[in-house]
JSON list of N, CA and C in Angstrom, two decimals:
[
{"chain": "W", "resi": 654, "resn": "MET", "atom": "N", "xyz": [11.51, 17.91, -7.59]},
{"chain": "W", "resi": 654, "resn": "MET", "atom": "CA", "xyz": [11.46, 16.49, -7.90]},
{"chain": "W", "resi": 654, "resn": "MET", "atom": "C", "xyz": [10.01, 16.01, -7.83]},
{"chain": "W", "resi": 655, "resn": "LEU", "atom": "N", "xyz": [9.54, 15.41, -8.88]},
{"chain": "W", "resi": 655, "resn": "LEU", "atom": "CA", "xyz": [8.17, 14.93, -8.96]},
{"chain": "W", "resi": 655, "resn": "LEU", "atom": "C", "xyz": [8.12, 13.45, -8.61]},
{"chain": "W", "resi": 656, "resn": "THR", "atom": "N", "xyz": [7.30, 13.11, -7.62]},
{"chain": "W", "resi": 656, "resn": "THR", "atom": "CA", "xyz": [7.12, 11.70, -7.25]},
{"chain": "W", "resi": 656, "resn": "THR", "atom": "C", "xyz": [5.64, 11.36, -7.34]},
{"chain": "W", "resi": 657, "resn": "VAL", "atom": "N", "xyz": [5.35, 10.16, -7.77]},
{"chain": "W", "resi": 657, "resn": "VAL", "atom": "CA", "xyz": [3.97, 9.71, -7.90]},
{"chain": "W", "resi": 657, "resn": "VAL", "atom": "C", "xyz": [3.55, 9.05, -6.60]},
{"chain": "W", "resi": 658, "resn": "GLU", "atom": "N", "xyz": [2.41, 9.47, -6.10]},
{"chain": "W", "resi": 658, "resn": "GLU", "atom": "CA", "xyz": [1.89, 8.89, -4.85]},
{"chain": "W", "resi": 658, "resn": "GLU", "atom": "C", "xyz": [1.21, 7.56, -5.15]},
{"chain": "W", "resi": 659, "resn": "LYS", "atom": "N", "xyz": [1.58, 6.54, -4.40]},
{"chain": "W", "resi": 659, "resn": "LYS", "atom": "CA", "xyz": [0.99, 5.21, -4.57]},
{"chain": "W", "resi": 659, "resn": "LYS", "atom": "C", "xyz": [-0.42, 5.20, -3.97]},
{"chain": "W", "resi": 660, "resn": "PRO", "atom": "N", "xyz": [-1.26, 4.23, -4.37]},
{"chain": "W", "resi": 660, "resn": "PRO", "atom": "CA", "xyz": [-2.61, 4.16, -3.81]},
{"chain": "W", "resi": 660, "resn": "PRO", "atom": "C", "xyz": [-2.62, 3.94, -2.29]},
{"chain": "W", "resi": 661, "resn": "ASN", "atom": "N", "xyz": [-1.55, 3.37, -1.75]},
{"chain": "W", "resi": 661, "resn": "ASN", "atom": "CA", "xyz": [-1.53, 3.09, -0.30]},
{"chain": "W", "resi": 661, "resn": "ASN", "atom": "C", "xyz": [-0.74, 4.14, 0.48]},
{"chain": "W", "resi": 662, "resn": "GLU", "atom": "N", "xyz": [-0.48, 5.32, -0.13]},
{"chain": "W", "resi": 662, "resn": "GLU", "atom": "CA", "xyz": [0.27, 6.37, 0.54]},
{"chain": "W", "resi": 662, "resn": "GLU", "atom": "C", "xyz": [-0.54, 7.65, 0.64]},
{"chain": "W", "resi": 663, "resn": "LEU", "atom": "N", "xyz": [-0.29, 8.38, 1.71]},
{"chain": "W", "resi": 663, "resn": "LEU", "atom": "CA", "xyz": [-0.89, 9.70, 1.91]},
{"chain": "W", "resi": 663, "resn": "LEU", "atom": "C", "xyz": [0.20, 10.59, 2.49]},
{"chain": "W", "resi": 664, "resn": "ARG", "atom": "N", "xyz": [0.55, 11.65, 1.77]},
{"chain": "W", "resi": 664, "resn": "ARG", "atom": "CA", "xyz": [1.63, 12.54, 2.21]},
{"chain": "W", "resi": 664, "resn": "ARG", "atom": "C", "xyz": [1.05, 13.78, 2.86]},
{"chain": "W", "resi": 665, "resn": "LEU", "atom": "N", "xyz": [1.53, 14.07, 4.06]},
{"chain": "W", "resi": 665, "resn": "LEU", "atom": "CA", "xyz": [1.13, 15.25, 4.81]},
{"chain": "W", "resi": 665, "resn": "LEU", "atom": "C", "xyz": [2.40, 16.02, 5.15]},
{"chain": "W", "resi": 666, "resn": "GLY", "atom": "N", "xyz": [2.82, 16.89, 4.26]},
{"chain": "W", "resi": 666, "resn": "GLY", "atom": "CA", "xyz": [4.08, 17.60, 4.46]},
{"chain": "W", "resi": 666, "resn": "GLY", "atom": "C", "xyz": [5.25, 16.64, 4.32]},
{"chain": "W", "resi": 667, "resn": "LYS", "atom": "N", "xyz": [6.08, 16.56, 5.37]},
{"chain": "W", "resi": 667, "resn": "LYS", "atom": "CA", "xyz": [7.24, 15.66, 5.34]},
{"chain": "W", "resi": 667, "resn": "LYS", "atom": "C", "xyz": [6.91, 14.28, 5.91]},
{"chain": "W", "resi": 668, "resn": "VAL", "atom": "N", "xyz": [5.67, 14.07, 6.33]},
{"chain": "W", "resi": 668, "resn": "VAL", "atom": "CA", "xyz": [5.24, 12.80, 6.91]},
{"chain": "W", "resi": 668, "resn": "VAL", "atom": "C", "xyz": [4.47, 12.01, 5.86]},
{"chain": "W", "resi": 669, "resn": "THR", "atom": "N", "xyz": [4.78, 10.73, 5.73]},
{"chain": "W", "resi": 669, "resn": "THR", "atom": "CA", "xyz": [4.08, 9.85, 4.80]},
{"chain": "W", "resi": 669, "resn": "THR", "atom": "C", "xyz": [3.38, 8.75, 5.59]},
{"chain": "W", "resi": 670, "resn": "LEU", "atom": "N", "xyz": [2.07, 8.64, 5.39]},
{"chain": "W", "resi": 670, "resn": "LEU", "atom": "CA", "xyz": [1.29, 7.56, 5.98]},
{"chain": "W", "resi": 670, "resn": "LEU", "atom": "C", "xyz": [1.08, 6.51, 4.90]},
{"chain": "W", "resi": 671, "resn": "SER", "atom": "N", "xyz": [1.20, 5.24, 5.26]},
{"chain": "W", "resi": 671, "resn": "SER", "atom": "CA", "xyz": [0.99, 4.20, 4.26]},
{"chain": "W", "resi": 671, "resn": "SER", "atom": "C", "xyz": [0.45, 2.94, 4.94]},
{"chain": "W", "resi": 672, "resn": "GLY", "atom": "N", "xyz": [0.01, 2.00, 4.11]},
{"chain": "W", "resi": 672, "resn": "GLY", "atom": "CA", "xyz": [-0.49, 0.72, 4.60]},
{"chain": "W", "resi": 672, "resn": "GLY", "atom": "C", "xyz": [-1.89, 0.41, 4.09]},
{"chain": "W", "resi": 673, "resn": "SER", "atom": "N", "xyz": [-2.39, -0.73, 4.48]},
{"chain": "W", "resi": 673, "resn": "SER", "atom": "CA", "xyz": [-3.71, -1.19, 4.03]},
{"chain": "W", "resi": 673, "resn": "SER", "atom": "C", "xyz": [-4.83, -0.30, 4.52]},
{"chain": "W", "resi": 674, "resn": "VAL", "atom": "N", "xyz": [-4.71, 0.22, 5.73]},
{"chain": "W", "resi": 674, "resn": "VAL", "atom": "CA", "xyz": [-5.76, 1.08, 6.29]},
{"chain": "W", "resi": 674, "resn": "VAL", "atom": "C", "xyz": [-5.86, 2.38, 5.49]},
{"chain": "W", "resi": 675, "resn": "VAL", "atom": "N", "xyz": [-4.74, 2.98, 5.15]},
{"chain": "W", "resi": 675, "resn": "VAL", "atom": "CA", "xyz": [-4.74, 4.21, 4.36]},
{"chain": "W", "resi": 675, "resn": "VAL", "atom": "C", "xyz": [-5.33, 3.94, 2.98]},
{"chain": "W", "resi": 676, "resn": "GLU", "atom": "N", "xyz": [-4.96, 2.84, 2.39]},
{"chain": "W", "resi": 676, "resn": "GLU", "atom": "CA", "xyz": [-5.48, 2.49, 1.06]},
{"chain": "W", "resi": 676, "resn": "GLU", "atom": "C", "xyz": [-6.99, 2.28, 1.10]},
{"chain": "W", "resi": 677, "resn": "ALA", "atom": "N", "xyz": [-7.50, 1.62, 2.13]},
{"chain": "W", "resi": 677, "resn": "ALA", "atom": "CA", "xyz": [-8.93, 1.37, 2.25]},
{"chain": "W", "resi": 677, "resn": "ALA", "atom": "C", "xyz": [-9.71, 2.67, 2.41]},
{"chain": "W", "resi": 678, "resn": "VAL", "atom": "N", "xyz": [-9.15, 3.64, 3.12]},
{"chain": "W", "resi": 678, "resn": "VAL", "atom": "CA", "xyz": [-9.82, 4.92, 3.31]},
{"chain": "W", "resi": 678, "resn": "VAL", "atom": "C", "xyz": [-9.86, 5.72, 2.01]},
{"chain": "W", "resi": 679, "resn": "LYS", "atom": "N", "xyz": [-8.82, 5.63, 1.19]},
{"chain": "W", "resi": 679, "resn": "LYS", "atom": "CA", "xyz": [-8.73, 6.41, -0.04]},
{"chain": "W", "resi": 679, "resn": "LYS", "atom": "C", "xyz": [-9.58, 5.84, -1.18]},
{"chain": "W", "resi": 680, "resn": "MET", "atom": "N", "xyz": [-9.85, 4.56, -1.17]},
{"chain": "W", "resi": 680, "resn": "MET", "atom": "CA", "xyz": [-10.53, 3.91, -2.30]},
{"chain": "W", "resi": 680, "resn": "MET", "atom": "C", "xyz": [-12.05, 4.08, -2.22]},
{"chain": "W", "resi": 681, "resn": "PRO", "atom": "N", "xyz": [-12.70, 4.24, -3.38]},
{"chain": "W", "resi": 681, "resn": "PRO", "atom": "CA", "xyz": [-14.16, 4.38, -3.39]},
{"chain": "W", "resi": 681, "resn": "PRO", "atom": "C", "xyz": [-14.87, 3.08, -3.01]},
{"chain": "W", "resi": 682, "resn": "ASN", "atom": "N", "xyz": [-14.25, 1.94, -3.29]},
{"chain": "W", "resi": 682, "resn": "ASN", "atom": "CA", "xyz": [-14.84, 0.64, -2.97]},
{"chain": "W", "resi": 682, "resn": "ASN", "atom": "C", "xyz": [-13.77, -0.21, -2.28]},
{"chain": "W", "resi": 683, "resn": "PRO", "atom": "N", "xyz": [-13.63, -0.12, -0.94]},
{"chain": "W", "resi": 683, "resn": "PRO", "atom": "CA", "xyz": [-12.56, -0.83, -0.24]},
{"chain": "W", "resi": 683, "resn": "PRO", "atom": "C", "xyz": [-12.61, -2.35, -0.38]},
{"chain": "W", "resi": 684, "resn": "LEU", "atom": "N", "xyz": [-13.76, -2.92, -0.68]},
{"chain": "W", "resi": 684, "resn": "LEU", "atom": "CA", "xyz": [-13.85, -4.37, -0.83]},
{"chain": "W", "resi": 684, "resn": "LEU", "atom": "C", "xyz": [-13.05, -4.88, -2.03]},
{"chain": "W", "resi": 685, "resn": "GLN", "atom": "N", "xyz": [-12.75, -4.01, -2.98]},
{"chain": "W", "resi": 685, "resn": "GLN", "atom": "CA", "xyz": [-11.93, -4.40, -4.13]},
{"chain": "W", "resi": 685, "resn": "GLN", "atom": "C", "xyz": [-10.50, -4.74, -3.71]},
{"chain": "W", "resi": 686, "resn": "LEU", "atom": "N", "xyz": [-10.09, -4.30, -2.52]},
{"chain": "W", "resi": 686, "resn": "LEU", "atom": "CA", "xyz": [-8.72, -4.59, -2.06]},
{"chain": "W", "resi": 686, "resn": "LEU", "atom": "C", "xyz": [-8.51, -6.07, -1.78]},
{"chain": "W", "resi": 687, "resn": "VAL", "atom": "N", "xyz": [-9.56, -6.82, -1.55]},
{"chain": "W", "resi": 687, "resn": "VAL", "atom": "CA", "xyz": [-9.43, -8.27, -1.33]},
{"chain": "W", "resi": 687, "resn": "VAL", "atom": "C", "xyz": [-9.83, -9.07, -2.57]},
{"chain": "W", "resi": 688, "resn": "ASN", "atom": "N", "xyz": [-10.17, -8.39, -3.64]},
{"chain": "W", "resi": 688, "resn": "ASN", "atom": "CA", "xyz": [-10.56, -9.04, -4.89]},
{"chain": "W", "resi": 688, "resn": "ASN", "atom": "C", "xyz": [-9.30, -9.31, -5.73]},
{"chain": "W", "resi": 689, "resn": "PRO", "atom": "N", "xyz": [-8.99, -10.58, -6.02]},
{"chain": "W", "resi": 689, "resn": "PRO", "atom": "CA", "xyz": [-7.79, -10.87, -6.81]},
{"chain": "W", "resi": 689, "resn": "PRO", "atom": "C", "xyz": [-7.89, -10.39, -8.26]},
{"chain": "W", "resi": 690, "resn": "TRP", "atom": "N", "xyz": [-9.08, -10.10, -8.77]},
{"chain": "W", "resi": 690, "resn": "TRP", "atom": "CA", "xyz": [-9.25, -9.63, -10.14]},
{"chain": "W", "resi": 690, "resn": "TRP", "atom": "C", "xyz": [-9.60, -8.15, -10.18]},
{"chain": "W", "resi": 691, "resn": "ALA", "atom": "N", "xyz": [-9.26, -7.41, -9.15]},
{"chain": "W", "resi": 691, "resn": "ALA", "atom": "CA", "xyz": [-9.55, -5.98, -9.10]},
{"chain": "W", "resi": 691, "resn": "ALA", "atom": "C", "xyz": [-8.73, -5.24, -10.15]},
{"chain": "W", "resi": 692, "resn": "PRO", "atom": "N", "xyz": [-9.22, -4.11, -10.62]},
{"chain": "W", "resi": 692, "resn": "PRO", "atom": "CA", "xyz": [-8.46, -3.32, -11.60]},
{"chain": "W", "resi": 692, "resn": "PRO", "atom": "C", "xyz": [-7.14, -2.83, -11.01]},
{"chain": "W", "resi": 693, "resn": "ARG", "atom": "N", "xyz": [-6.22, -2.48, -11.88]},
{"chain": "W", "resi": 693, "resn": "ARG", "atom": "CA", "xyz": [-4.87, -2.06, -11.48]},
{"chain": "W", "resi": 693, "resn": "ARG", "atom": "C", "xyz": [-4.89, -0.80, -10.60]},
{"chain": "W", "resi": 694, "resn": "GLU", "atom": "N", "xyz": [-5.93, 0.02, -10.70]},
{"chain": "W", "resi": 694, "resn": "GLU", "atom": "CA", "xyz": [-6.00, 1.26, -9.92]},
{"chain": "W", "resi": 694, "resn": "GLU", "atom": "C", "xyz": [-6.03, 1.00, -8.41]},
{"chain": "W", "resi": 695, "resn": "TYR", "atom": "N", "xyz": [-6.33, -0.22, -8.00]},
{"chain": "W", "resi": 695, "resn": "TYR", "atom": "CA", "xyz": [-6.35, -0.56, -6.58]},
{"chain": "W", "resi": 695, "resn": "TYR", "atom": "C", "xyz": [-4.99, -0.99, -6.07]},
{"chain": "W", "resi": 696, "resn": "GLY", "atom": "N", "xyz": [-3.97, -0.92, -6.90]},
{"chain": "W", "resi": 696, "resn": "GLY", "atom": "CA", "xyz": [-2.60, -1.18, -6.47]},
{"chain": "W", "resi": 696, "resn": "GLY", "atom": "C", "xyz": [-2.22, -2.65, -6.53]},
{"chain": "W", "resi": 697, "resn": "GLU", "atom": "N", "xyz": [-0.97, -2.88, -6.20]},
{"chain": "W", "resi": 697, "resn": "GLU", "atom": "CA", "xyz": [-0.40, -4.22, -6.19]},
{"chain": "W", "resi": 697, "resn": "GLU", "atom": "C", "xyz": [-0.45, -4.80, -4.78]},
{"chain": "W", "resi": 698, "resn": "SER", "atom": "N", "xyz": [-0.56, -6.10, -4.67]},
{"chain": "W", "resi": 698, "resn": "SER", "atom": "CA", "xyz": [-0.61, -6.73, -3.35]},
{"chain": "W", "resi": 698, "resn": "SER", "atom": "C", "xyz": [0.71, -6.60, -2.61]},
{"chain": "W", "resi": 699, "resn": "GLN", "atom": "N", "xyz": [1.82, -6.48, -3.32]},
{"chain": "W", "resi": 699, "resn": "GLN", "atom": "CA", "xyz": [3.13, -6.37, -2.69]},
{"chain": "W", "resi": 699, "resn": "GLN", "atom": "C", "xyz": [3.36, -5.00, -2.05]},
{"chain": "W", "resi": 700, "resn": "ASP", "atom": "N", "xyz": [2.54, -4.01, -2.36]},
{"chain": "W", "resi": 700, "resn": "ASP", "atom": "CA", "xyz": [2.72, -2.68, -1.79]},
{"chain": "W", "resi": 700, "resn": "ASP", "atom": "C", "xyz": [2.57, -2.67, -0.27]},
{"chain": "W", "resi": 701, "resn": "ASN", "atom": "N", "xyz": [1.77, -3.54, 0.28]},
{"chain": "W", "resi": 701, "resn": "ASN", "atom": "CA", "xyz": [1.52, -3.57, 1.72]},
{"chain": "W", "resi": 701, "resn": "ASN", "atom": "C", "xyz": [2.17, -4.77, 2.40]},
{"chain": "W", "resi": 702, "resn": "ALA", "atom": "N", "xyz": [3.09, -5.43, 1.73]},
{"chain": "W", "resi": 702, "resn": "ALA", "atom": "CA", "xyz": [3.78, -6.58, 2.31]},
{"chain": "W", "resi": 702, "resn": "ALA", "atom": "C", "xyz": [5.16, -6.16, 2.81]},
{"chain": "W", "resi": 703, "resn": "THR", "atom": "N", "xyz": [5.64, -6.84, 3.83]},
{"chain": "W", "resi": 703, "resn": "THR", "atom": "CA", "xyz": [7.02, -6.66, 4.28]},
{"chain": "W", "resi": 703, "resn": "THR", "atom": "C", "xyz": [7.79, -7.92, 3.92]},
{"chain": "W", "resi": 704, "resn": "PHE", "atom": "N", "xyz": [9.03, -7.74, 3.47]},
{"chain": "W", "resi": 704, "resn": "PHE", "atom": "CA", "xyz": [9.81, -8.85, 2.96]},
{"chain": "W", "resi": 704, "resn": "PHE", "atom": "C", "xyz": [11.07, -9.07, 3.78]},
{"chain": "W", "resi": 705, "resn": "ASN", "atom": "N", "xyz": [11.51, -10.32, 3.85]},
{"chain": "W", "resi": 705, "resn": "ASN", "atom": "CA", "xyz": [12.79, -10.69, 4.44]},
{"chain": "W", "resi": 705, "resn": "ASN", "atom": "C", "xyz": [13.87, -10.30, 3.43]},
{"chain": "W", "resi": 706, "resn": "VAL", "atom": "N", "xyz": [14.87, -9.55, 3.87]},
{"chain": "W", "resi": 706, "resn": "VAL", "atom": "CA", "xyz": [15.90, -9.08, 2.92]},
{"chain": "W", "resi": 706, "resn": "VAL", "atom": "C", "xyz": [16.83, -10.20, 2.46]},
{"chain": "W", "resi": 707, "resn": "ILE", "atom": "N", "xyz": [16.90, -11.29, 3.18]},
{"chain": "W", "resi": 707, "resn": "ILE", "atom": "CA", "xyz": [17.80, -12.38, 2.81]},
{"chain": "W", "resi": 707, "resn": "ILE", "atom": "C", "xyz": [17.21, -13.26, 1.72]},
{"chain": "W", "resi": 708, "resn": "ASN", "atom": "N", "xyz": [15.97, -13.73, 1.90]},
{"chain": "W", "resi": 708, "resn": "ASN", "atom": "CA", "xyz": [15.39, -14.66, 0.92]},
{"chain": "W", "resi": 708, "resn": "ASN", "atom": "C", "xyz": [14.18, -14.08, 0.18]},
{"chain": "W", "resi": 709, "resn": "ASN", "atom": "N", "xyz": [13.86, -12.79, 0.41]},
{"chain": "W", "resi": 709, "resn": "ASN", "atom": "CA", "xyz": [12.78, -12.09, -0.29]},
{"chain": "W", "resi": 709, "resn": "ASN", "atom": "C", "xyz": [11.42, -12.76, -0.13]},
{"chain": "W", "resi": 710, "resn": "GLN", "atom": "N", "xyz": [11.17, -13.40, 0.99]},
{"chain": "W", "resi": 710, "resn": "GLN", "atom": "CA", "xyz": [9.87, -13.98, 1.28]},
{"chain": "W", "resi": 710, "resn": "GLN", "atom": "C", "xyz": [9.04, -12.99, 2.10]},
{"chain": "W", "resi": 711, "resn": "VAL", "atom": "N", "xyz": [7.73, -13.05, 1.94]},
{"chain": "W", "resi": 711, "resn": "VAL", "atom": "CA", "xyz": [6.84, -12.18, 2.70]},
{"chain": "W", "resi": 711, "resn": "VAL", "atom": "C", "xyz": [6.88, -12.59, 4.17]},
{"chain": "W", "resi": 712, "resn": "THR", "atom": "N", "xyz": [7.10, -11.59, 5.04]},
{"chain": "W", "resi": 712, "resn": "THR", "atom": "CA", "xyz": [7.15, -11.87, 6.48]},
{"chain": "W", "resi": 712, "resn": "THR", "atom": "C", "xyz": [5.98, -11.25, 7.23]},
{"chain": "W", "resi": 713, "resn": "GLY", "atom": "N", "xyz": [5.23, -10.36, 6.59]},
{"chain": "W", "resi": 713, "resn": "GLY", "atom": "CA", "xyz": [4.11, -9.74, 7.26]},
{"chain": "W", "resi": 713, "resn": "GLY", "atom": "C", "xyz": [3.39, -8.75, 6.36]},
{"chain": "W", "resi": 714, "resn": "TRP", "atom": "N", "xyz": [2.33, -8.14, 6.92]},
{"chain": "W", "resi": 714, "resn": "TRP", "atom": "CA", "xyz": [1.54, -7.16, 6.18]},
{"chain": "W", "resi": 714, "resn": "TRP", "atom": "C", "xyz": [1.58, -5.83, 6.91]},
{"chain": "W", "resi": 715, "resn": "LYS", "atom": "N", "xyz": [1.68, -4.76, 6.17]},
{"chain": "W", "resi": 715, "resn": "LYS", "atom": "CA", "xyz": [1.73, -3.42, 6.72]},
{"chain": "W", "resi": 715, "resn": "LYS", "atom": "C", "xyz": [0.30, -2.87, 6.77]},
{"chain": "W", "resi": 716, "resn": "LEU", "atom": "N", "xyz": [-0.25, -2.78, 7.99]},
{"chain": "W", "resi": 716, "resn": "LEU", "atom": "CA", "xyz": [-1.58, -2.21, 8.15]},
{"chain": "W", "resi": 716, "resn": "LEU", "atom": "C", "xyz": [-1.52, -0.68, 8.18]},
{"chain": "W", "resi": 717, "resn": "PHE", "atom": "N", "xyz": [-0.57, -0.13, 8.95]},
{"chain": "W", "resi": 717, "resn": "PHE", "atom": "CA", "xyz": [-0.44, 1.32, 9.07]},
{"chain": "W", "resi": 717, "resn": "PHE", "atom": "C", "xyz": [1.01, 1.64, 9.38]},
{"chain": "W", "resi": 718, "resn": "SER", "atom": "N", "xyz": [1.58, 2.57, 8.64]},
{"chain": "W", "resi": 718, "resn": "SER", "atom": "CA", "xyz": [2.98, 2.94, 8.80]},
{"chain": "W", "resi": 718, "resn": "SER", "atom": "C", "xyz": [3.11, 4.45, 8.71]},
{"chain": "W", "resi": 719, "resn": "ILE", "atom": "N", "xyz": [4.01, 5.01, 9.54]},
{"chain": "W", "resi": 719, "resn": "ILE", "atom": "CA", "xyz": [4.31, 6.43, 9.51]},
{"chain": "W", "resi": 719, "resn": "ILE", "atom": "C", "xyz": [5.80, 6.59, 9.22]},
{"chain": "W", "resi": 720, "resn": "GLU", "atom": "N", "xyz": [6.12, 7.36, 8.19]},
{"chain": "W", "resi": 720, "resn": "GLU", "atom": "CA", "xyz": [7.52, 7.63, 7.83]},
{"chain": "W", "resi": 720, "resn": "GLU", "atom": "C", "xyz": [7.77, 9.13, 7.96]},
{"chain": "W", "resi": 721, "resn": "PHE", "atom": "N", "xyz": [8.89, 9.48, 8.57]},
{"chain": "W", "resi": 721, "resn": "PHE", "atom": "CA", "xyz": [9.26, 10.89, 8.74]},
{"chain": "W", "resi": 721, "resn": "PHE", "atom": "C", "xyz": [10.32, 11.27, 7.75]}
]
C-alpha cells in the first residue's frame, strides 16, 4: 500500500511523528510556515490543527505528536 507522506509527518518504521515542530525541521525555510501566501509545498494550515468532532471548530494546534 502506497501512502504519501505529508509535509508535517515523518515516518520511522511503525512510528509516525507529526506536528508543527516536525514540519519546521523538514522545511528549507521554516519562516514560510507563518506566511499566509506561502507556496502549497509548505502544506495546509489545517494539517496541524485539532478539531472538535461535534461542531468542527478548531480547538488547538498540534506542535508535536507521536502515533504508534
